[in-house]
Coordinates of N, CA and C in Angstrom, one line a residue:
Chain H
Q271 N -27.3 21.9 -50.8 CA -27.9 22.0 -52.1 C -27.1 21.1 -53.1
L272 N -27.9 20.2 -53.8 CA -27.3 19.3 -54.7 C -26.7 20.0 -55.9
Q273 N -25.5 19.6 -56.3 CA -24.9 20.1 -57.5 C -24.3 19.0 -58.3
L274 N -24.4 19.0 -59.6 CA -23.7 18.1 -60.5 C -22.8 18.8 -61.4
Q275 N -21.6 18.2 -61.7 CA -20.7 18.8 -62.6 C -20.0 17.8 -63.5
E276 N -20.2 18.1 -64.8 CA -19.6 17.2 -65.8 C -18.1 17.6 -66.1
S277 N -17.3 16.6 -66.4 CA -15.9 16.8 -66.7 C -15.5 15.8 -67.7
G278 N -14.5 16.2 -68.5 CA -13.9 15.3 -69.5 C -13.4 16.0 -70.7
P279 N -12.8 15.3 -71.7 CA -12.2 16.0 -72.9 C -13.3 16.7 -73.7
G280 N -13.0 17.8 -74.2 CA -13.9 18.5 -75.1 C -13.8 18.2 -76.5
L281 N -12.8 17.4 -76.9 CA -12.5 17.0 -78.2 C -12.1 15.5 -78.3
V282 N -12.9 14.8 -79.1 CA -12.6 13.4 -79.3 C -12.5 13.1 -80.8
K283 N -11.6 12.2 -81.1 CA -11.4 11.8 -82.5 C -12.4 10.8 -83.0
P284 N -12.8 10.9 -84.2 CA -13.8 9.8 -84.8 C -13.2 8.4 -84.5
S285 N -14.1 7.5 -84.2 CA -13.9 6.1 -83.9 C -13.4 5.8 -82.5
E286 N -13.0 6.9 -81.8 CA -12.5 6.7 -80.4 C -13.7 6.7 -79.4
T287 N -13.4 6.6 -78.2 CA -14.4 6.5 -77.1 C -14.5 7.8 -76.3
L288 N -15.7 8.3 -76.2 CA -16.0 9.5 -75.5 C -16.1 9.1 -74.0
S289 N -15.4 9.8 -73.1 CA -15.5 9.5 -71.7 C -15.8 10.7 -70.9
L290 N -16.9 10.7 -70.1 CA -17.2 11.8 -69.2 C -17.5 11.3 -67.8
T291 N -17.3 12.2 -66.9 CA -17.6 11.9 -65.5 C -18.5 13.0 -64.9
C292 N -19.4 12.6 -64.1 CA -20.3 13.6 -63.4 C -20.0 13.5 -61.9
T293 N -19.6 14.6 -61.3 CA -19.3 14.6 -59.8 C -20.5 15.2 -59.1
V294 N -21.0 14.5 -58.1 CA -22.2 14.9 -57.3 C -21.7 15.5 -56.0
S295 N -22.1 16.7 -55.7 CA -21.8 17.3 -54.4 C -23.1 17.8 -53.7
G296 N -23.0 17.9 -52.4 CA -24.2 18.4 -51.7 C -25.2 17.3 -51.4
G297 N -24.8 16.1 -51.7 CA -25.7 14.9 -51.5 C -25.0 13.6 -51.8
S298 N -25.6 12.5 -51.4 CA -25.0 11.2 -51.7 C -25.5 10.5 -52.9
I299 N -24.6 10.0 -53.7 CA -25.1 9.3 -54.9 C -25.7 7.9 -54.5
S300 N -25.4 7.5 -53.3 CA -25.9 6.2 -52.8 C -27.3 6.2 -52.2
T301 N -28.0 7.3 -52.3 CA -29.4 7.4 -51.8 C -30.3 6.5 -52.5
S302 N -31.0 5.6 -51.8 CA -31.9 4.7 -52.4 C -33.0 5.4 -53.1
G303 N -33.4 4.9 -54.3 CA -34.5 5.4 -55.0 C -34.1 6.4 -56.1
Y304 N -32.9 6.8 -56.1 CA -32.4 7.8 -57.1 C -31.7 7.0 -58.2
Y305 N -31.9 7.5 -59.4 CA -31.0 7.1 -60.5 C -30.2 8.4 -61.0
W306 N -29.2 8.1 -61.7 CA -28.3 9.2 -62.2 C -28.2 9.0 -63.7
G307 N -28.5 10.1 -64.5 CA -28.6 9.9 -65.9 C -27.8 10.8 -66.7
W308 N -27.7 10.5 -68.0 CA -27.0 11.3 -69.0 C -28.0 11.6 -70.1
I309 N -27.9 12.9 -70.6 CA -28.7 13.4 -71.6 C -27.8 14.2 -72.5
R310 N -28.1 14.2 -73.8 CA -27.2 15.0 -74.7 C -28.1 15.9 -75.6
Q311 N -27.4 17.0 -76.2 CA -28.2 17.9 -77.0 C -27.2 18.4 -78.1
P312 N -27.3 17.9 -79.3 CA -26.5 18.4 -80.5 C -26.8 19.9 -80.7
P313 N -25.8 20.6 -81.2 CA -25.9 22.0 -81.3 C -27.2 22.4 -82.2
G314 N -28.0 23.2 -81.6 CA -29.2 23.7 -82.3 C -30.4 22.6 -82.4
K315 N -30.2 21.5 -81.7 CA -31.2 20.5 -81.7 C -31.8 20.1 -80.4
G316 N -32.6 19.1 -80.3 CA -33.3 18.8 -79.1 C -32.6 17.8 -78.2
L317 N -33.2 17.5 -77.0 CA -32.6 16.7 -76.0 C -32.8 15.2 -76.4
E318 N -31.8 14.4 -76.1 CA -31.8 13.0 -76.3 C -31.4 12.3 -75.0
W319 N -32.2 11.4 -74.5 CA -31.9 10.6 -73.3 C -30.9 9.5 -73.7
I320 N -29.8 9.4 -72.9 CA -28.8 8.4 -73.2 C -28.9 7.2 -72.3
G321 N -29.0 7.4 -71.0 CA -29.1 6.2 -70.1 C -29.0 6.7 -68.7
S322 N -29.2 5.7 -67.8 CA -29.2 6.0 -66.3 C -28.7 4.8 -65.5
I323 N -28.3 5.1 -64.3 CA -27.8 4.1 -63.4 C -28.1 4.4 -62.0
S324 N -28.3 3.4 -61.2 CA -28.6 3.5 -59.7 C -27.2 3.3 -59.0
Y325 N -27.2 3.6 -57.7 CA -26.0 3.5 -56.9 C -25.6 2.0 -56.9
S326 N -26.5 1.1 -57.1 CA -26.2 -0.3 -57.0 C -25.9 -0.9 -58.4
A327 N -25.7 0.1 -59.4 CA -25.3 -0.2 -60.7 C -26.3 -0.9 -61.6
S328 N -27.6 -0.7 -61.3 CA -28.7 -1.1 -62.1 C -28.8 -0.1 -63.2
S329 N -28.7 -0.5 -64.5 CA -28.6 0.6 -65.5 C -29.6 0.3 -66.7
Y330 N -29.9 1.4 -67.3 CA -30.9 1.3 -68.5 C -30.3 2.2 -69.6
Y331 N -30.4 1.8 -70.8 CA -29.9 2.6 -71.9 C -30.9 2.8 -73.0
S332 N -30.7 3.9 -73.7 CA -31.5 4.2 -74.9 C -31.3 3.1 -75.9
P333 N -32.4 2.5 -76.5 CA -32.2 1.5 -77.5 C -31.3 1.9 -78.7
A334 N -31.4 3.2 -79.0 CA -30.7 3.7 -80.2 C -29.1 3.8 -79.9
L335 N -28.7 3.8 -78.6 CA -27.3 3.9 -78.3 C -26.8 2.7 -77.5
K336 N -27.6 1.8 -77.2 CA -27.3 0.7 -76.3 C -26.0 0.0 -76.6
S337 N -25.8 -0.2 -77.9 CA -24.6 -1.0 -78.3 C -23.3 -0.3 -78.1
R338 N -23.4 1.0 -77.9 CA -22.1 1.8 -77.8 C -22.0 2.5 -76.4
V339 N -23.0 2.4 -75.5 CA -22.9 3.1 -74.3 C -22.7 2.2 -73.1
T340 N -21.9 2.8 -72.1 CA -21.8 2.2 -70.8 C -21.8 3.3 -69.8
V341 N -22.7 3.1 -68.8 CA -22.7 4.1 -67.7 C -22.3 3.3 -66.4
S342 N -21.4 3.9 -65.6 CA -20.9 3.2 -64.4 C -21.0 4.2 -63.3
V343 N -20.9 3.7 -62.1 CA -21.0 4.5 -60.9 C -19.8 4.1 -59.9
D344 N -19.3 5.2 -59.3 CA -18.2 5.0 -58.3 C -18.7 5.7 -57.0
T345 N -19.3 4.9 -56.1 CA -19.9 5.5 -54.9 C -18.8 6.1 -54.0
S346 N -17.6 5.5 -54.0 CA -16.5 6.1 -53.1 C -16.1 7.5 -53.5
K347 N -16.3 7.8 -54.8 CA -16.0 9.2 -55.2 C -17.2 10.0 -55.4
N348 N -18.4 9.5 -55.2 CA -19.7 10.2 -55.5 C -19.7 10.6 -56.9
Q349 N -19.4 9.7 -57.8 CA -19.3 10.1 -59.2 C -20.0 9.0 -60.1
F350 N -20.5 9.4 -61.2 CA -20.9 8.4 -62.2 C -20.4 8.8 -63.6
S351 N -20.2 7.8 -64.5 CA -19.5 8.1 -65.7 C -20.2 7.6 -66.9
L352 N -19.9 8.2 -68.1 CA -20.4 7.8 -69.4 C -19.3 7.4 -70.3
K353 N -19.4 6.3 -71.0 CA -18.5 6.0 -72.1 C -19.3 5.7 -73.3
L354 N -19.0 6.3 -74.4 CA -19.7 6.2 -75.7 C -18.6 5.8 -76.7
S355 N -18.7 4.6 -77.3 CA -17.6 4.1 -78.2 C -17.9 4.4 -79.6
S356 N -16.9 4.3 -80.4 CA -17.0 4.4 -81.9 C -17.7 5.7 -82.3
V357 N -17.3 6.8 -81.8 CA -18.0 8.1 -82.0 C -17.8 8.6 -83.4
T358 N -18.8 9.3 -83.9 CA -18.7 10.0 -85.2 C -19.1 11.5 -84.9
A359 N -19.1 12.2 -86.0 CA -19.5 13.7 -85.9 C -20.9 13.8 -85.3
A360 N -21.8 12.8 -85.6 CA -23.1 12.9 -85.1 C -23.2 12.8 -83.6
D361 N -22.2 12.5 -82.9 CA -22.1 12.4 -81.4 C -21.7 13.8 -80.8
T362 N -21.4 14.7 -81.7 CA -21.0 16.1 -81.2 C -22.3 16.7 -80.5
A363 N -22.1 17.1 -79.3 CA -23.3 17.5 -78.5 C -22.8 18.1 -77.2
V364 N -23.7 18.9 -76.5 CA -23.6 19.2 -75.1 C -24.1 18.0 -74.3
Y365 N -23.3 17.5 -73.4 CA -23.7 16.3 -72.6 C -24.0 16.8 -71.2
Y366 N -25.2 16.5 -70.7 CA -25.6 16.8 -69.4 C -25.7 15.6 -68.5
C367 N -25.4 15.7 -67.3 CA -25.7 14.7 -66.3 C -26.8 15.2 -65.4
A368 N -27.7 14.4 -64.9 CA -28.8 14.8 -64.1 C -29.2 13.7 -63.1
R369 N -29.9 14.1 -62.0 CA -30.5 13.2 -61.1 C -31.9 12.8 -61.6
L370 N -32.2 11.6 -61.5 CA -33.5 11.1 -62.0 C -34.3 10.4 -60.8
L371 N -35.4 11.0 -60.5 CA -36.2 10.5 -59.4 C -37.3 9.6 -59.9
T372 N -37.8 8.8 -58.9 CA -39.0 8.0 -59.2 C -40.1 8.9 -59.8
G373 N -40.7 8.4 -60.9 CA -41.7 9.3 -61.6 C -41.1 9.9 -62.8
G374 N -39.8 9.7 -63.0 CA -39.3 10.1 -64.3 C -38.9 11.5 -64.4
L375 N -38.7 12.2 -63.2 CA -38.3 13.6 -63.3 C -36.8 13.8 -63.1
H376 N -36.2 14.5 -64.1 CA -34.8 14.8 -64.0 C -34.8 16.2 -63.2
D377 N -34.6 16.2 -61.9 CA -34.9 17.4 -61.2 C -33.7 18.3 -60.9
C378 N -32.5 17.8 -61.2 CA -31.3 18.5 -60.9 C -30.3 18.2 -62.0
W379 N -29.8 19.2 -62.7 CA -28.9 19.0 -63.9 C -27.6 19.7 -63.7
G380 N -26.5 19.1 -64.3 CA -25.3 19.8 -64.4 C -25.4 20.9 -65.4
Q381 N -24.3 21.7 -65.6 CA -24.3 22.8 -66.5 C -24.2 22.4 -67.9
G382 N -23.7 21.1 -68.1 CA -23.4 20.6 -69.5 C -22.0 20.9 -70.0
T383 N -21.5 20.0 -70.8 CA -20.2 20.1 -71.4 C -20.2 19.8 -72.8
L384 N -19.7 20.6 -73.7 CA -19.6 20.4 -75.1 C -18.5 19.4 -75.5
V385 N -18.9 18.4 -76.2 CA -17.9 17.4 -76.7 C -18.0 17.5 -78.2
T386 N -16.9 17.8 -78.8 CA -16.8 17.8 -80.3 C -16.1 16.6 -80.8
V387 N -16.7 16.0 -81.8 CA -16.0 14.8 -82.4 C -15.4 15.3 -83.8
S388 N -14.1 15.3 -83.8 CA -13.4 15.8 -85.0 C -11.9 15.3 -85.0
S389 N -11.4 15.1 -86.2 CA -10.0 14.8 -86.2 C -9.1 16.0 -86.2
Chain F
Q17 N -37.8 3.4 -80.5 CA -38.3 4.5 -79.6 C -38.1 5.8 -80.3
S18 N -39.1 6.4 -80.8 CA -39.0 7.7 -81.5 C -39.3 8.8 -80.5
A19 N -38.7 10.0 -80.8 CA -39.0 11.2 -80.0 C -40.5 11.5 -80.0
L20 N -40.9 12.0 -78.9 CA -42.3 12.5 -78.8 C -42.5 13.7 -79.7
T21 N -43.7 13.9 -80.3 CA -43.9 14.9 -81.2 C -44.5 16.2 -80.6
Q22 N -43.8 17.3 -80.8 CA -44.2 18.6 -80.3 C -44.3 19.5 -81.5
P23 N -45.1 20.6 -81.4 CA -45.0 21.6 -82.4 C -43.7 22.4 -82.3
A24 N -43.2 22.7 -83.5 CA -41.9 23.4 -83.5 C -41.9 24.7 -82.8
S25 N -43.0 25.4 -82.9 CA -43.0 26.8 -82.3 C -44.5 27.1 -81.9
V26 N -44.6 27.9 -80.9 CA -45.8 28.5 -80.4 C -45.6 29.9 -80.0
S27 N -46.5 30.8 -80.3 CA -46.3 32.2 -79.9 C -47.5 32.8 -79.2
G28 N -47.4 33.8 -78.5 CA -48.5 34.5 -77.8 C -48.1 35.8 -77.3
S29 N -49.0 36.7 -77.0 CA -48.8 38.0 -76.5 C -48.8 37.9 -75.0
P30 N -48.1 38.9 -74.3 CA -48.1 38.9 -72.9 C -49.5 38.9 -72.3
G31 N -49.7 38.0 -71.3 CA -51.0 37.9 -70.7 C -51.9 36.8 -71.3
Q32 N -51.6 36.4 -72.5 CA -52.3 35.3 -73.1 C -52.0 34.0 -72.6
S33 N -52.8 33.0 -73.0 CA -52.5 31.6 -72.6 C -52.1 30.8 -73.9
I34 N -51.1 29.9 -73.7 CA -50.7 29.1 -74.8 C -50.6 27.6 -74.3
T35 N -50.8 26.7 -75.3 CA -50.7 25.3 -74.9 C -49.8 24.6 -75.9
I36 N -48.9 23.8 -75.4 CA -48.0 23.0 -76.1 C -48.4 21.5 -76.0
S37 N -48.5 20.8 -77.1 CA -48.9 19.4 -77.1 C -47.6 18.5 -77.2
C38 N -47.8 17.3 -76.8 CA -46.7 16.3 -76.7 C -47.3 15.0 -77.0
T39 N -47.2 14.5 -78.2 CA -47.9 13.2 -78.6 C -46.9 12.1 -78.7
G40 N -47.3 11.0 -78.1 CA -46.5 9.8 -78.1 C -47.4 8.6 -78.5
T41 N -47.1 7.5 -77.8 CA -47.9 6.2 -78.1 C -48.4 5.6 -76.7
S42 N -49.0 4.5 -76.9 CA -49.5 3.8 -75.7 C -48.3 3.2 -74.9
S43 N -47.1 3.1 -75.5 CA -45.9 2.6 -74.9 C -45.2 3.6 -74.1
D44 N -45.6 4.9 -74.2 CA -44.9 5.9 -73.4 C -46.0 6.8 -72.8
V45 N -46.3 7.9 -73.4 CA -47.2 8.9 -72.8 C -48.5 8.3 -72.4
G46 N -49.1 7.5 -73.3 CA -50.4 6.9 -73.0 C -50.4 5.8 -71.9
G47 N -49.3 5.2 -71.7 CA -49.2 4.1 -70.8 C -48.8 4.4 -69.3
Y48 N -48.3 5.6 -69.1 CA -47.8 6.0 -67.8 C -48.1 7.4 -67.4
N49 N -48.3 7.7 -66.2 CA -48.4 9.1 -65.7 C -47.1 9.7 -65.3
Y50 N -46.1 9.4 -66.1 CA -44.7 9.8 -65.8 C -44.3 10.7 -67.0
V51 N -45.0 11.8 -67.2 CA -44.7 12.8 -68.2 C -44.2 14.0 -67.4
S52 N -43.0 14.5 -67.9 CA -42.4 15.7 -67.3 C -42.2 16.8 -68.4
W53 N -42.1 18.0 -68.0 CA -41.9 19.1 -68.9 C -40.7 19.9 -68.4
Y54 N -39.9 20.4 -69.3 CA -38.7 21.1 -69.0 C -38.6 22.4 -69.8
Q55 N -38.1 23.5 -69.2 CA -37.9 24.8 -69.8 C -36.4 25.0 -70.0
Q56 N -36.0 25.4 -71.2 CA -34.6 25.7 -71.4 C -34.4 27.0 -72.1
H57 N -33.7 27.9 -71.4 CA -33.3 29.2 -71.9 C -32.0 29.0 -72.7
P58 N -31.7 29.8 -73.7 CA -30.5 29.7 -74.5 C -29.2 29.6 -73.7
G59 N -28.4 28.6 -74.0 CA -27.1 28.4 -73.3 C -27.2 27.9 -71.8
K60 N -28.4 27.5 -71.4 CA -28.6 27.0 -70.1 C -29.1 25.6 -70.1
A61 N -28.9 24.9 -68.9 CA -29.4 23.6 -68.7 C -30.9 23.6 -68.6
P62 N -31.6 22.5 -69.0 CA -33.1 22.4 -68.8 C -33.4 22.5 -67.4
K63 N -34.7 23.0 -67.1 CA -35.2 23.2 -65.8 C -36.5 22.4 -65.7
L64 N -36.7 21.6 -64.7 CA -38.0 20.9 -64.5 C -39.1 21.8 -64.1
I65 N -40.2 21.8 -64.8 CA -41.3 22.7 -64.5 C -42.6 21.9 -64.2
I66 N -42.7 20.7 -64.7 CA -43.9 19.8 -64.4 C -43.4 18.4 -64.3
Y67 N -43.9 17.6 -63.4 CA -43.6 16.2 -63.3 C -44.9 15.4 -63.0
E68 N -44.8 14.1 -63.4 CA -46.0 13.3 -63.2 C -47.3 13.9 -63.8
V69 N -47.2 14.4 -65.0 CA -48.2 15.0 -65.8 C -48.6 16.4 -65.4
S70 N -48.9 16.6 -64.1 CA -49.5 17.8 -63.7 C -49.0 18.4 -62.4
N71 N -47.9 17.9 -61.8 CA -47.4 18.4 -60.6 C -46.3 19.4 -60.8
R72 N -46.3 20.5 -60.0 CA -45.2 21.5 -60.1 C -44.2 21.4 -59.0
P73 N -42.9 21.4 -59.3 CA -41.9 21.5 -58.2 C -42.1 22.8 -57.5
S74 N -41.5 22.8 -56.3 CA -41.6 24.0 -55.5 C -40.8 25.2 -56.2
G75 N -41.4 26.3 -56.3 CA -40.8 27.5 -56.9 C -41.3 27.7 -58.3
V76 N -41.9 26.8 -58.9 CA -42.5 27.0 -60.3 C -43.8 27.7 -60.2
P77 N -44.0 28.8 -60.9 CA -45.2 29.6 -60.8 C -46.4 28.7 -61.2
D78 N -47.6 29.0 -60.6 CA -48.8 28.2 -60.9 C -49.4 28.5 -62.2
R79 N -48.8 29.4 -63.0 CA -49.3 29.7 -64.4 C -48.9 28.6 -65.3
F80 N -48.0 27.7 -64.8 CA -47.6 26.5 -65.6 C -48.5 25.4 -65.1
S81 N -49.1 24.7 -66.1 CA -50.0 23.6 -65.7 C -49.9 22.5 -66.8
G82 N -50.1 21.2 -66.3 CA -50.0 20.1 -67.3 C -51.2 19.2 -67.2
S83 N -51.4 18.5 -68.3 CA -52.5 17.6 -68.4 C -52.2 16.5 -69.4
K84 N -53.1 15.5 -69.4 CA -52.9 14.4 -70.4 C -54.2 13.8 -70.8
S85 N -54.3 13.4 -72.0 CA -55.5 12.7 -72.5 C -55.0 11.7 -73.6
G86 N -55.2 10.4 -73.3 CA -54.7 9.4 -74.2 C -53.2 9.5 -74.3
N87 N -52.8 9.5 -75.6 CA -51.4 9.5 -75.9 C -50.8 10.9 -76.0
T88 N -51.6 11.9 -75.7 CA -51.1 13.3 -75.8 C -51.1 14.0 -74.4
A89 N -49.9 14.6 -74.1 CA -49.8 15.4 -72.9 C -49.8 16.9 -73.4
S90 N -50.1 17.8 -72.5 CA -50.1 19.2 -72.8 C -49.6 20.0 -71.7
L91 N -48.9 21.1 -72.1 CA -48.4 22.1 -71.1 C -49.1 23.4 -71.5
T92 N -49.7 24.0 -70.5 CA -50.4 25.3 -70.7 C -49.6 26.4 -69.8
I93 N -49.3 27.5 -70.5 CA -48.8 28.6 -69.8 C -49.9 29.7 -69.8
S94 N -50.4 30.1 -68.6 CA -51.4 31.1 -68.5 C -50.7 32.4 -68.1
G95 N -51.3 33.5 -68.6 CA -50.7 34.8 -68.3 C -49.2 34.9 -68.7
L96 N -49.0 34.6 -70.0 CA -47.7 34.6 -70.6 C -46.9 35.8 -70.2
Q97 N -45.6 35.6 -69.8 CA -44.7 36.6 -69.5 C -43.5 36.6 -70.4
A98 N -42.8 37.7 -70.5 CA -41.6 37.8 -71.3 C -40.5 36.7 -71.0
E99 N -40.4 36.5 -69.7 CA -39.4 35.5 -69.3 C -39.7 34.1 -69.6
D100 N -41.0 33.8 -70.1 CA -41.4 32.5 -70.5 C -40.9 32.1 -71.9
E101 N -40.3 33.1 -72.6 CA -39.7 32.8 -73.9 C -38.5 31.9 -73.8
A102 N -38.7 30.7 -74.3 CA -37.7 29.7 -74.1 C -38.1 28.5 -74.9
D103 N -37.2 27.4 -74.9 CA -37.6 26.1 -75.5 C -38.2 25.2 -74.4
Y104 N -39.2 24.4 -74.8 CA -39.9 23.6 -73.9 C -39.8 22.1 -74.4
Y105 N -39.5 21.2 -73.5 CA -39.4 19.8 -73.9 C -40.3 18.9 -73.0
C106 N -41.0 18.0 -73.5 CA -41.7 17.0 -72.7 C -40.8 15.8 -72.6
S107 N -41.1 14.9 -71.7 CA -40.4 13.7 -71.5 C -41.3 12.6 -70.9
S108 N -41.1 11.4 -71.3 CA -42.0 10.3 -70.8 C -41.2 9.1 -70.5
Y109 N -41.6 8.4 -69.5 CA -41.1 7.0 -69.2 C -41.7 6.1 -70.3
T110 N -40.9 5.0 -70.6 CA -41.4 4.1 -71.7 C -41.5 2.7 -71.2
S111 N -42.1 1.9 -71.9 CA -42.3 0.4 -71.6 C -41.0 -0.3 -71.5
S112 N -39.9 0.3 -72.0 CA -38.6 -0.4 -72.0 C -37.8 0.1 -70.8
S113 N -38.5 0.7 -69.8 CA -37.9 1.3 -68.6 C -36.8 2.3 -69.0
T114 N -37.0 3.0 -70.1 CA -36.1 4.1 -70.5 C -37.0 5.4 -70.5
Y115 N -36.4 6.4 -71.0 CA -37.1 7.7 -71.1 C -36.9 8.2 -72.5
V116 N -37.8 9.0 -73.0 CA -37.8 9.7 -74.3 C -38.2 11.1 -74.2
F117 N -37.5 12.0 -74.9 CA -37.8 13.4 -74.9 C -38.7 13.8 -76.1
G118 N -39.3 14.9 -76.0 CA -40.0 15.4 -77.2 C -39.1 16.2 -78.1
T119 N -39.6 16.5 -79.2 CA -38.8 17.2 -80.3 C -38.5 18.7 -79.9
G120 N -39.3 19.2 -78.9 CA -39.0 20.6 -78.5 C -39.9 21.6 -79.2
T121 N -40.3 22.6 -78.4 CA -41.1 23.7 -78.9 C -40.5 25.0 -78.5
K122 N -40.3 25.9 -79.4 CA -39.8 27.2 -79.1 C -41.0 28.2 -78.9
V123 N -41.1 28.7 -77.7 CA -42.1 29.7 -77.3 C -41.6 31.1 -77.5
T124 N -42.4 31.9 -78.3 CA -42.0 33.3 -78.5 C -43.1 34.1 -77.9
V125 N -42.7 35.1 -77.2 CA -43.6 36.1 -76.6 C -43.6 37.3 -77.5
L126 N -44.7 37.6 -78.1 CA -44.8 38.7 -79.1 C -44.7 40.1 -78.5

């Protein structure tokens, strides 16, 4: 059974870089046809798609965040990661990682991790 | 790339049917049959309930159904049950090879 688990600091200072990792278990991140994505949800607000990456490192980013986001993949560790630079309080959110299948379905999600941006 | 537009809230009595709309543009909802719907209970991760406009993953009750007309997709819940009370989000593939979510709809079972 596929499982995804986010990890990383829960508190980041303004102007610094937010870094999160998603560990995939119960399946291989290198499976052809799958993408691996990041989605966030500010407290009390809706979902926002951040970006996605394939095992071959082909990536796509939300135009709104593209200048600050990098998603990378480490197939040897079965992990993929998110970096968001120059964070502000507006980046405070629960960050989810998810598997993205052909057809645009995010079919398996991590439990989410709250990241607060504050000094 | 703006969020897809959903009604903020929809309510219904047990057993009734409700429909949630999701309006986008020809660059997302109207241009592709890659519309998904997600159910999210408080404090939980979203759960996929509809993909490719009208397909249900295994295990999702058949009282959840999806459709699309032009730039608007819809999710219908028939035979509303207490456990259907949750937030619902649509999502669509876009012409930029990215994805966009809807603004979200809170479903209340009266």
